[in-house]
PDB file of C-alpha atoms in Angstrom:
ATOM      1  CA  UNK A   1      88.964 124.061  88.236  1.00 53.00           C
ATOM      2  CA  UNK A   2      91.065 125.712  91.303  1.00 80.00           C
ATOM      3  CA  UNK A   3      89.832 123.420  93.942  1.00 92.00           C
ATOM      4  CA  UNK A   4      90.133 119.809  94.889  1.00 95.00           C
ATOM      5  CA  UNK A   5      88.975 117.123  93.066  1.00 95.00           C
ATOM      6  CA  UNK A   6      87.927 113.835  93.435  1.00 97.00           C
ATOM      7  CA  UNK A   7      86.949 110.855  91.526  1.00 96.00           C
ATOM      8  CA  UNK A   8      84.476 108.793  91.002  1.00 97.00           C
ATOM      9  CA  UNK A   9      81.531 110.664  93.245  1.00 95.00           C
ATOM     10  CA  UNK A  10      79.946 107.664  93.511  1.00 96.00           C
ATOM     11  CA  UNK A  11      81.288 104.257  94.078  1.00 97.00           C
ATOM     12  CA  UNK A  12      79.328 101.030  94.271  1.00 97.00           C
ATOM     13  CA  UNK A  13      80.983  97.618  94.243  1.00 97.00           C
ATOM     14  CA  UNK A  14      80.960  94.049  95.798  1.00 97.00           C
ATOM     15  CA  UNK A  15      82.293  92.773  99.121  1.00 97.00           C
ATOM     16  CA  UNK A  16      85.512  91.352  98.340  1.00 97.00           C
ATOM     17  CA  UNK A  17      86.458  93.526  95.159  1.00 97.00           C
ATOM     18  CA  UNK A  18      89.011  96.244  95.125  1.00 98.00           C
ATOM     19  CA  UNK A  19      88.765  99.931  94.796  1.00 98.00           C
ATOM     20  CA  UNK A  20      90.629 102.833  93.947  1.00 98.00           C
ATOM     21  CA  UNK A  21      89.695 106.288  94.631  1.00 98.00           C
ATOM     22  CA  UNK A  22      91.501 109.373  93.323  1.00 97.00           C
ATOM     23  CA  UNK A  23      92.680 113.038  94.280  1.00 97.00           C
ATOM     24  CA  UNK A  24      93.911 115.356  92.093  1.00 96.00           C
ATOM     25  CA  UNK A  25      94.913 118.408  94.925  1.00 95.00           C
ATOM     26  CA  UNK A  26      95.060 122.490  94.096  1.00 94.00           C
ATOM     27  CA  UNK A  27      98.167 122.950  91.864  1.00 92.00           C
ATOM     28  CA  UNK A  28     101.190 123.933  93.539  1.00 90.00           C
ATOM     29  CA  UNK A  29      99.980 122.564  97.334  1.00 92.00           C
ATOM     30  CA  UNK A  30     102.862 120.034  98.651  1.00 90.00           C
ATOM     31  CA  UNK A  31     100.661 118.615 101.547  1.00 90.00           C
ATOM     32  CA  UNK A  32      97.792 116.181 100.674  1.00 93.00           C
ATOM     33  CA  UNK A  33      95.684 114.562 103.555  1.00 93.00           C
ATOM     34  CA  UNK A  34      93.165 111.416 102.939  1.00 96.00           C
ATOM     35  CA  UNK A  35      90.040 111.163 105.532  1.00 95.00           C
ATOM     36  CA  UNK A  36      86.886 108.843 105.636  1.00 96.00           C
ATOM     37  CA  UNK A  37      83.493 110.167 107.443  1.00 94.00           C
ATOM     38  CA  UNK A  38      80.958 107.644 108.294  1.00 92.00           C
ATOM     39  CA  UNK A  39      77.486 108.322 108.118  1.00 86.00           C
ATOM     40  CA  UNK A  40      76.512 110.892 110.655  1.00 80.00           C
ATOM     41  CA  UNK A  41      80.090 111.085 112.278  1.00 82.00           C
ATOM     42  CA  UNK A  42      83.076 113.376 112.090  1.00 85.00           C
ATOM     43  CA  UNK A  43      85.904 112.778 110.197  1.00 91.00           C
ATOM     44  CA  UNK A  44      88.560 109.937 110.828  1.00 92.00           C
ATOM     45  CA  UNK A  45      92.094 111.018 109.389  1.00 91.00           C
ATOM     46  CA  UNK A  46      93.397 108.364 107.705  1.00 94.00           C
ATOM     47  CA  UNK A  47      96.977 109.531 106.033  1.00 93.00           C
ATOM     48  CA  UNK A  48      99.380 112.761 105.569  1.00 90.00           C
ATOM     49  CA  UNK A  49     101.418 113.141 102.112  1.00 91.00           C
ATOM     50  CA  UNK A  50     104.186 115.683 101.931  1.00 88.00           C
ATOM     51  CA  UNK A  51     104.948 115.553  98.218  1.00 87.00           C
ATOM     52  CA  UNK A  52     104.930 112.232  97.672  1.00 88.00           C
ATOM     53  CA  UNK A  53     106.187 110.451 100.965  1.00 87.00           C
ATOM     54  CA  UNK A  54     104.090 109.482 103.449  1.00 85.00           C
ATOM     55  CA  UNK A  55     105.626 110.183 106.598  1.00 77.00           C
ATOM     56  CA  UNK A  56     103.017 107.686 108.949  1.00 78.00           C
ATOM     57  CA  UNK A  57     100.868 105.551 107.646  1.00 81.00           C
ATOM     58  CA  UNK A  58      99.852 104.536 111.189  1.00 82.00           C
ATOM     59  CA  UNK A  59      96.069 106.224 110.337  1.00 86.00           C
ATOM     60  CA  UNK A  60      95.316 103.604 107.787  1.00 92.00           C
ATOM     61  CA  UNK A  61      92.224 101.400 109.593  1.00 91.00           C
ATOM     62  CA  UNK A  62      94.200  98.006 108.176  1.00 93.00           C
ATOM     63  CA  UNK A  63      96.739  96.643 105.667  1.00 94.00           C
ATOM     64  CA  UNK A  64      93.232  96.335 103.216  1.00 97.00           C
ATOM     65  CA  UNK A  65      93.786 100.349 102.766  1.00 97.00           C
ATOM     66  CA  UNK A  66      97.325 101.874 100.964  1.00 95.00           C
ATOM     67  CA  UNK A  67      97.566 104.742  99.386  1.00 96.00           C
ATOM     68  CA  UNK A  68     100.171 106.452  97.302  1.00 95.00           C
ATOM     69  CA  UNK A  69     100.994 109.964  95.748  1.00 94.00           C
ATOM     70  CA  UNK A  70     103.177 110.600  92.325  1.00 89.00           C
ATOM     71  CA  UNK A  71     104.605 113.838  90.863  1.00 82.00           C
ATOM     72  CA  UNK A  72     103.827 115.474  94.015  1.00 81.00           C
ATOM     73  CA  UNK A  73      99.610 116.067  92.534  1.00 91.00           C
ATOM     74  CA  UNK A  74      97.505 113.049  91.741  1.00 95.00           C
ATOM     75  CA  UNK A  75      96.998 110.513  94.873  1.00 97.00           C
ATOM     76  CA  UNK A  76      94.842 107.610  94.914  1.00 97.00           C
ATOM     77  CA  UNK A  77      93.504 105.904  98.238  1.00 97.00           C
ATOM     78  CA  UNK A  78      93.188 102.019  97.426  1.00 97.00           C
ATOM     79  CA  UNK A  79      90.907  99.572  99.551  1.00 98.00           C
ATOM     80  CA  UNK A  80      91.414  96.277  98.875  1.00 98.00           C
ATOM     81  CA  UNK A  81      88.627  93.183  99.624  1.00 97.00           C
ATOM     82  CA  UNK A  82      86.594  95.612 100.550  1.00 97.00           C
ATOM     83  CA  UNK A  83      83.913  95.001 103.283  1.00 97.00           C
ATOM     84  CA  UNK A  84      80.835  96.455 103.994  1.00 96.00           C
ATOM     85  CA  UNK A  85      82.126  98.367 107.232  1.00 95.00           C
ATOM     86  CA  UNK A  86      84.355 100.528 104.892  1.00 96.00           C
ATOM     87  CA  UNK A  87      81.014 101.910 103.134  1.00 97.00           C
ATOM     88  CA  UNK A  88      81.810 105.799 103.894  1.00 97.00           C
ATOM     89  CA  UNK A  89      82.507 109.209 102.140  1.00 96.00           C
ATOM     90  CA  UNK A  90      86.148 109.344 101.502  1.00 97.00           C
ATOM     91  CA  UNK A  91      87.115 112.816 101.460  1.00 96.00           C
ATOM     92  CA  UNK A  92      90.388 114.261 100.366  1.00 96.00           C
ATOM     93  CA  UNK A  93      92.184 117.749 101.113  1.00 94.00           C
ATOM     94  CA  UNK A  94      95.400 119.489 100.386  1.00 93.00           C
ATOM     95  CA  UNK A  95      97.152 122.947 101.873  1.00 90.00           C
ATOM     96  CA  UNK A  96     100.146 124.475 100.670  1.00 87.00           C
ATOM     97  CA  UNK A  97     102.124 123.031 103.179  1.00 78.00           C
ATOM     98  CA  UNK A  98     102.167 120.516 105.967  1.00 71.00           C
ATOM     99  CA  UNK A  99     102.003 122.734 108.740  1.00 74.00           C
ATOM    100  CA  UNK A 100      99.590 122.828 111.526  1.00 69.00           C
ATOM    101  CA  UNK A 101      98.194 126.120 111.000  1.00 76.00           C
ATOM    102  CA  UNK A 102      97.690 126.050 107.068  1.00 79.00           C
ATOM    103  CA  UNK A 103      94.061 125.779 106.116  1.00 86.00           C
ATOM    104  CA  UNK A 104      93.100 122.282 104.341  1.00 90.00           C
ATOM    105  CA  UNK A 105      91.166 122.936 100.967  1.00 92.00           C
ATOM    106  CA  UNK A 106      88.079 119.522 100.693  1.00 94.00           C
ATOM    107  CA  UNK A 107      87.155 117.935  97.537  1.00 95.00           C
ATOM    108  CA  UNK A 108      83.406 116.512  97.253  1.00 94.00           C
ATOM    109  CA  UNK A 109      84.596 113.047  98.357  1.00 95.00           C
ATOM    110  CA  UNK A 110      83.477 109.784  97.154  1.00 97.00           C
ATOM    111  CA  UNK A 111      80.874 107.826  98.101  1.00 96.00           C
ATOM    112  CA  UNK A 112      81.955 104.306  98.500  1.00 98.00           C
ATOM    113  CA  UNK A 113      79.088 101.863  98.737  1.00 97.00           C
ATOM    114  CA  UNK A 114      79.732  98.080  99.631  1.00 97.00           C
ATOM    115  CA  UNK A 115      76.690  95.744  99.024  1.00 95.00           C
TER     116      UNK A 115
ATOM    117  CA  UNK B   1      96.180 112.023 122.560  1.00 76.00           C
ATOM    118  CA  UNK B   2      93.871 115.039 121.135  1.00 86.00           C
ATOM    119  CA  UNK B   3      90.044 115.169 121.503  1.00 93.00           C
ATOM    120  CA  UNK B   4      87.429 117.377 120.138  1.00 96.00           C
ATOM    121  CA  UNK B   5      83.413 117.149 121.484  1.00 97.00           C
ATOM    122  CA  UNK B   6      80.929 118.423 119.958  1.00 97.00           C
ATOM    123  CA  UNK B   7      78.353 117.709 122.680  1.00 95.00           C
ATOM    124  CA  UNK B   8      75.174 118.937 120.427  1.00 97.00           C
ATOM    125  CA  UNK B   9      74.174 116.517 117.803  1.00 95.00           C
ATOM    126  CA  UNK B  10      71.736 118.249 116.318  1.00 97.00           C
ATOM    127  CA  UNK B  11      70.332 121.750 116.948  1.00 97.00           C
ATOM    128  CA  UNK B  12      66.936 123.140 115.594  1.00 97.00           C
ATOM    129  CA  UNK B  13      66.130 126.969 115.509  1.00 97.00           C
ATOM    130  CA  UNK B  14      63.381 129.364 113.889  1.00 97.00           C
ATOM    131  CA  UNK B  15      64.912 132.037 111.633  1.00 97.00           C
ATOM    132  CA  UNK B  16      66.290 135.355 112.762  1.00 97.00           C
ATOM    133  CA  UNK B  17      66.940 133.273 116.214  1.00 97.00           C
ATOM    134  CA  UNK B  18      71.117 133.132 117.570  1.00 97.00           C
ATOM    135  CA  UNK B  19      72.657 130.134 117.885  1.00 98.00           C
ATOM    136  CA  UNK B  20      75.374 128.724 119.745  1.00 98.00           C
ATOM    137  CA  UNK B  21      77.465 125.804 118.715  1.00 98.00           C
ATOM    138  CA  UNK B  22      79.675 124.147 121.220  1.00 98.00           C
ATOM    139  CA  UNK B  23      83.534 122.952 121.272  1.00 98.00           C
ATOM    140  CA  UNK B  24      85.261 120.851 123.649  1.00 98.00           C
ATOM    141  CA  UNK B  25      88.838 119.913 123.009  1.00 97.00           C
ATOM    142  CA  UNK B  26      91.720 118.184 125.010  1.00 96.00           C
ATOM    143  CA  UNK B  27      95.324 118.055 123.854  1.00 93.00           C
ATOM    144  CA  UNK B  28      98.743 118.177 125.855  1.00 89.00           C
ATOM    145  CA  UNK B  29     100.151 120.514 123.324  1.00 88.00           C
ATOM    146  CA  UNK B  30     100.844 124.015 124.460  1.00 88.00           C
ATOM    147  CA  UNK B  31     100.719 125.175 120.696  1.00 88.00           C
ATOM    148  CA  UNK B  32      97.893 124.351 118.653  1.00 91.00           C
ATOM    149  CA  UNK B  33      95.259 125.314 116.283  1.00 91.00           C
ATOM    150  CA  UNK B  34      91.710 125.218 116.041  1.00 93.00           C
ATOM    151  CA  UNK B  35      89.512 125.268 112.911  1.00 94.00           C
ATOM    152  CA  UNK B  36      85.497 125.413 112.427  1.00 96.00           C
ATOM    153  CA  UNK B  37      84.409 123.842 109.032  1.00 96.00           C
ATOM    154  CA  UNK B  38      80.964 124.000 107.300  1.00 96.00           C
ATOM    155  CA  UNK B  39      79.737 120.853 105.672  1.00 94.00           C
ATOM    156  CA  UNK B  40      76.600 121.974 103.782  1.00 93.00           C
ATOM    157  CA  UNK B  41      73.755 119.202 102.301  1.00 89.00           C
ATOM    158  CA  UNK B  42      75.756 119.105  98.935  1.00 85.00           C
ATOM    159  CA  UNK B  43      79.162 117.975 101.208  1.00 85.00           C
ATOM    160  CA  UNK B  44      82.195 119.917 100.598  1.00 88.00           C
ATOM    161  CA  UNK B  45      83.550 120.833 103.624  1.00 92.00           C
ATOM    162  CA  UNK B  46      84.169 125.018 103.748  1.00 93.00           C
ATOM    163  CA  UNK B  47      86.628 126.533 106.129  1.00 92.00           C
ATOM    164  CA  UNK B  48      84.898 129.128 108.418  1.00 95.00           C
ATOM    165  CA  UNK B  49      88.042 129.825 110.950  1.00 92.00           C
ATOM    166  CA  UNK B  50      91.463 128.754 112.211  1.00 91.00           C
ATOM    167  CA  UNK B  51      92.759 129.903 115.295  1.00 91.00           C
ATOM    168  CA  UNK B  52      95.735 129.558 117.293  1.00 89.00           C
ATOM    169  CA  UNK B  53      96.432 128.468 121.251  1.00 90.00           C
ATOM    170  CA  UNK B  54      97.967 131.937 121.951  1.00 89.00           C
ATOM    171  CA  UNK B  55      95.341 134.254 120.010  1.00 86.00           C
ATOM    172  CA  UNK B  56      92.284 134.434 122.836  1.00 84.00           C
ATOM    173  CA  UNK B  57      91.055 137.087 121.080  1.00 83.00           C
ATOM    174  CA  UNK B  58      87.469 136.509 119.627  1.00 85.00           C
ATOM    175  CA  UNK B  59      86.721 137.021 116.159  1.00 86.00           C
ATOM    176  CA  UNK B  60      83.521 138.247 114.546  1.00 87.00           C
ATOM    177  CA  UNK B  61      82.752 138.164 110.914  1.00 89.00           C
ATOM    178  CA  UNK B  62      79.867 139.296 109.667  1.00 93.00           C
ATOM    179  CA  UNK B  63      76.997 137.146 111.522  1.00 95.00           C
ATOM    180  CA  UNK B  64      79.581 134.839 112.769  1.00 96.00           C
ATOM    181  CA  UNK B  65      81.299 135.492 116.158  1.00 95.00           C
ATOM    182  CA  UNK B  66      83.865 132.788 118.232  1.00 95.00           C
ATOM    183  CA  UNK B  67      84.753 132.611 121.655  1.00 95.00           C
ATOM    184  CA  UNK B  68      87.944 130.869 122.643  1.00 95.00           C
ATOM    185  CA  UNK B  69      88.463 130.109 125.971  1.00 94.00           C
ATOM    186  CA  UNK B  70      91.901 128.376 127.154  1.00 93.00           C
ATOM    187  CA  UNK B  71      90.552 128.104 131.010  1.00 93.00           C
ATOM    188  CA  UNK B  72      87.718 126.021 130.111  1.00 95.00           C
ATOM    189  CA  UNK B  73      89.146 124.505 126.534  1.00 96.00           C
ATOM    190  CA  UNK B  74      86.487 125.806 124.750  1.00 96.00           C
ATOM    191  CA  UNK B  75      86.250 126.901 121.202  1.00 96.00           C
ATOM    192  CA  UNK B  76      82.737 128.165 120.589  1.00 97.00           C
ATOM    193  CA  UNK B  77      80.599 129.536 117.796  1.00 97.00           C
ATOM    194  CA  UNK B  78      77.430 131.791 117.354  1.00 97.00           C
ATOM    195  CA  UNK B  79      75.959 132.628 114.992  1.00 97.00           C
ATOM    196  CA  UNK B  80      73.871 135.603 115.080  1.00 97.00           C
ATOM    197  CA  UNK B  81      69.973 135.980 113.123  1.00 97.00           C
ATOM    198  CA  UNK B  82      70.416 133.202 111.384  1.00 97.00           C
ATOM    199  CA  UNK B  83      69.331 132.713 108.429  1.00 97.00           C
ATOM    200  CA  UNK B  84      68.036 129.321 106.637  1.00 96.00           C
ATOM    201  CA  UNK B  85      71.348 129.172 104.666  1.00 95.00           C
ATOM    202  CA  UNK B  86      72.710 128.470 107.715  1.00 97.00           C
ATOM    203  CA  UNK B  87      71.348 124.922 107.452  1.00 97.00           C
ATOM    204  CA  UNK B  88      74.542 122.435 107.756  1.00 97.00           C
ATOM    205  CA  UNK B  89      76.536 120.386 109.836  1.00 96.00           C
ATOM    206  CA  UNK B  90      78.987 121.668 111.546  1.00 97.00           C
ATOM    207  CA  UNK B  91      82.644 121.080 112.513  1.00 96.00           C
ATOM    208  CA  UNK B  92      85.071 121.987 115.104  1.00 97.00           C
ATOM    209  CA  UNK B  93      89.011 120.568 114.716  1.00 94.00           C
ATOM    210  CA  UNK B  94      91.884 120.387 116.305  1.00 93.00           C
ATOM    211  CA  UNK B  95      95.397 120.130 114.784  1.00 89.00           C
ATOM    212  CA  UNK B  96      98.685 119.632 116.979  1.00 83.00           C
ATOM    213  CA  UNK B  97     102.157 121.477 117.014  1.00 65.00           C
ATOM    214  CA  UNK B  98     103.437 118.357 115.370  1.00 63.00           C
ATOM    215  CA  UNK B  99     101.628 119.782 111.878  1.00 54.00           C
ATOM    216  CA  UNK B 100     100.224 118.483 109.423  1.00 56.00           C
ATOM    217  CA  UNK B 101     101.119 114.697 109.894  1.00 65.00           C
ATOM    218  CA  UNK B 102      98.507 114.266 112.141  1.00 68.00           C
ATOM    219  CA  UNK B 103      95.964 115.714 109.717  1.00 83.00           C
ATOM    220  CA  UNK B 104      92.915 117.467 111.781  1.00 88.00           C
ATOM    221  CA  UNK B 105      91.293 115.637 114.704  1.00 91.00           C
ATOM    222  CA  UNK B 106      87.512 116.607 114.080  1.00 93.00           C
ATOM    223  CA  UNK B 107      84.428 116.369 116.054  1.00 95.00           C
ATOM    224  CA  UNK B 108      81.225 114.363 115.193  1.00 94.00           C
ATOM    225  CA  UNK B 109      79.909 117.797 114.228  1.00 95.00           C
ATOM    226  CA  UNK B 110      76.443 119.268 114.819  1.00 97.00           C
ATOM    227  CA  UNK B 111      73.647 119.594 112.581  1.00 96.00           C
ATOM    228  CA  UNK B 112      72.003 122.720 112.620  1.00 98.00           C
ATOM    229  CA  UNK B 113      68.802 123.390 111.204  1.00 97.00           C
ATOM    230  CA  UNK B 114      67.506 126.904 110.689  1.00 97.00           C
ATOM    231  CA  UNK B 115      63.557 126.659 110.152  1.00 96.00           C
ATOM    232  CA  UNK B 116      61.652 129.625 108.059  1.00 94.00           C
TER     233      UNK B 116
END
């Protein structure tokens, strides 16, 4: 498809496991942004790629979260010893470029669940 | 640092009725952009609008209309008979001169319910 994806939709896993959640961004957009939205709040921003560096990675809630970005496309988001306070919708978003005014395209997000 | 309020958490009209969605922000920036997204039940966000600190014209589209207002830092939307497809949350958002490294600086949003 032309728009953002994500994957899995749905996570569900254990307090203390890891997980890694995925982004594949519209074709041809350099700028890829990671954010998390808690259940009935707005969204947090979490981290900025511009091709594949990540300029600040001062977003990120703690040193549990990293996230990376290869061939300037596919980025995954990965949470590690997760806790249950990280249960959210991770959402993802690219534009064609990282400035302020361009328009960020959302993917469906993932569901992370932490029991 | 930048701020956006959405004072109305949820708002609840009957069909055919106008609504008015609110938008606070505060930033120190003298350039900067402001965005309204639509975040249906099934969750992908949709951009409505973008609109920059120098542009205080409004903007109408359709059954959508915004008011910017630099005096009062206001960013405001209406929508006009609206229509149960309407149904969403809501989401104003701020984003900085400094681009995109700061990603978008969004409100809690507000969840509007249009009733049949």
């Amino acid at each position: 498809g032309a728009g953002v994806s994500q994957s899995p939709s749905n996570k569900v896993t254990e307090k203390g496991k890891d997980v890694e959640l995925r982004c594949d961004p519209i074709s041809g957009h350099t700028a890829l942004y990671w954010y998390r939205q808690r259940l009935g709040q707005g969204l947090e921003f979490l981290i900025y790629f511009q091709g594949n560096s990540a300029p600040d990675k001062s977003g990120l809630p703690s040193d549990r979260f990293s996230a990376e970005r290869t061939g300037e496309s596919v980025s995954t988001l990965t949470i590690q010893r997760t806790q249950q306070e990280d249960s959210a919708v991770y959402l993802c978003a690219s534009s064609s470029s990282g400035l302020s005014y361009n328009e960020q395209f959302f993917g469906p997000g993932t569901r992370l669940t932490v029991l | 640092a930048q701020k956006v309020t959405q004072a109305q958490t949820e708002i609840s009209v009957v069909e055919k009725e106008d609504v008015t969605l609110d938008c606070v922000y505060e930033t120190r920036d003298t350039t900067y952009y402001l965005f309204w997204y639509k975040q249906p039940p099934s969750g992908e966000l949709v951009f409505l609008i973008r609109r920059n600190s120098f542009d205080e014209q409004n903007e109408i589209s359709g059954r959508y209309s915004w008011n910017f207002q630099k005096s009062t830092s206001s960013f405001n939307f209406t929508i006009t008979a609206s229509q149960v497809v309407d149904s969403a949350v809501y989401f104003c958002a701020l984003s900085e001169a400094r681009g995109g490294a700061d990603g978008l600086t969004f409100g809690k949003g507000t969840h509007l319910i249009i009733q049949p």
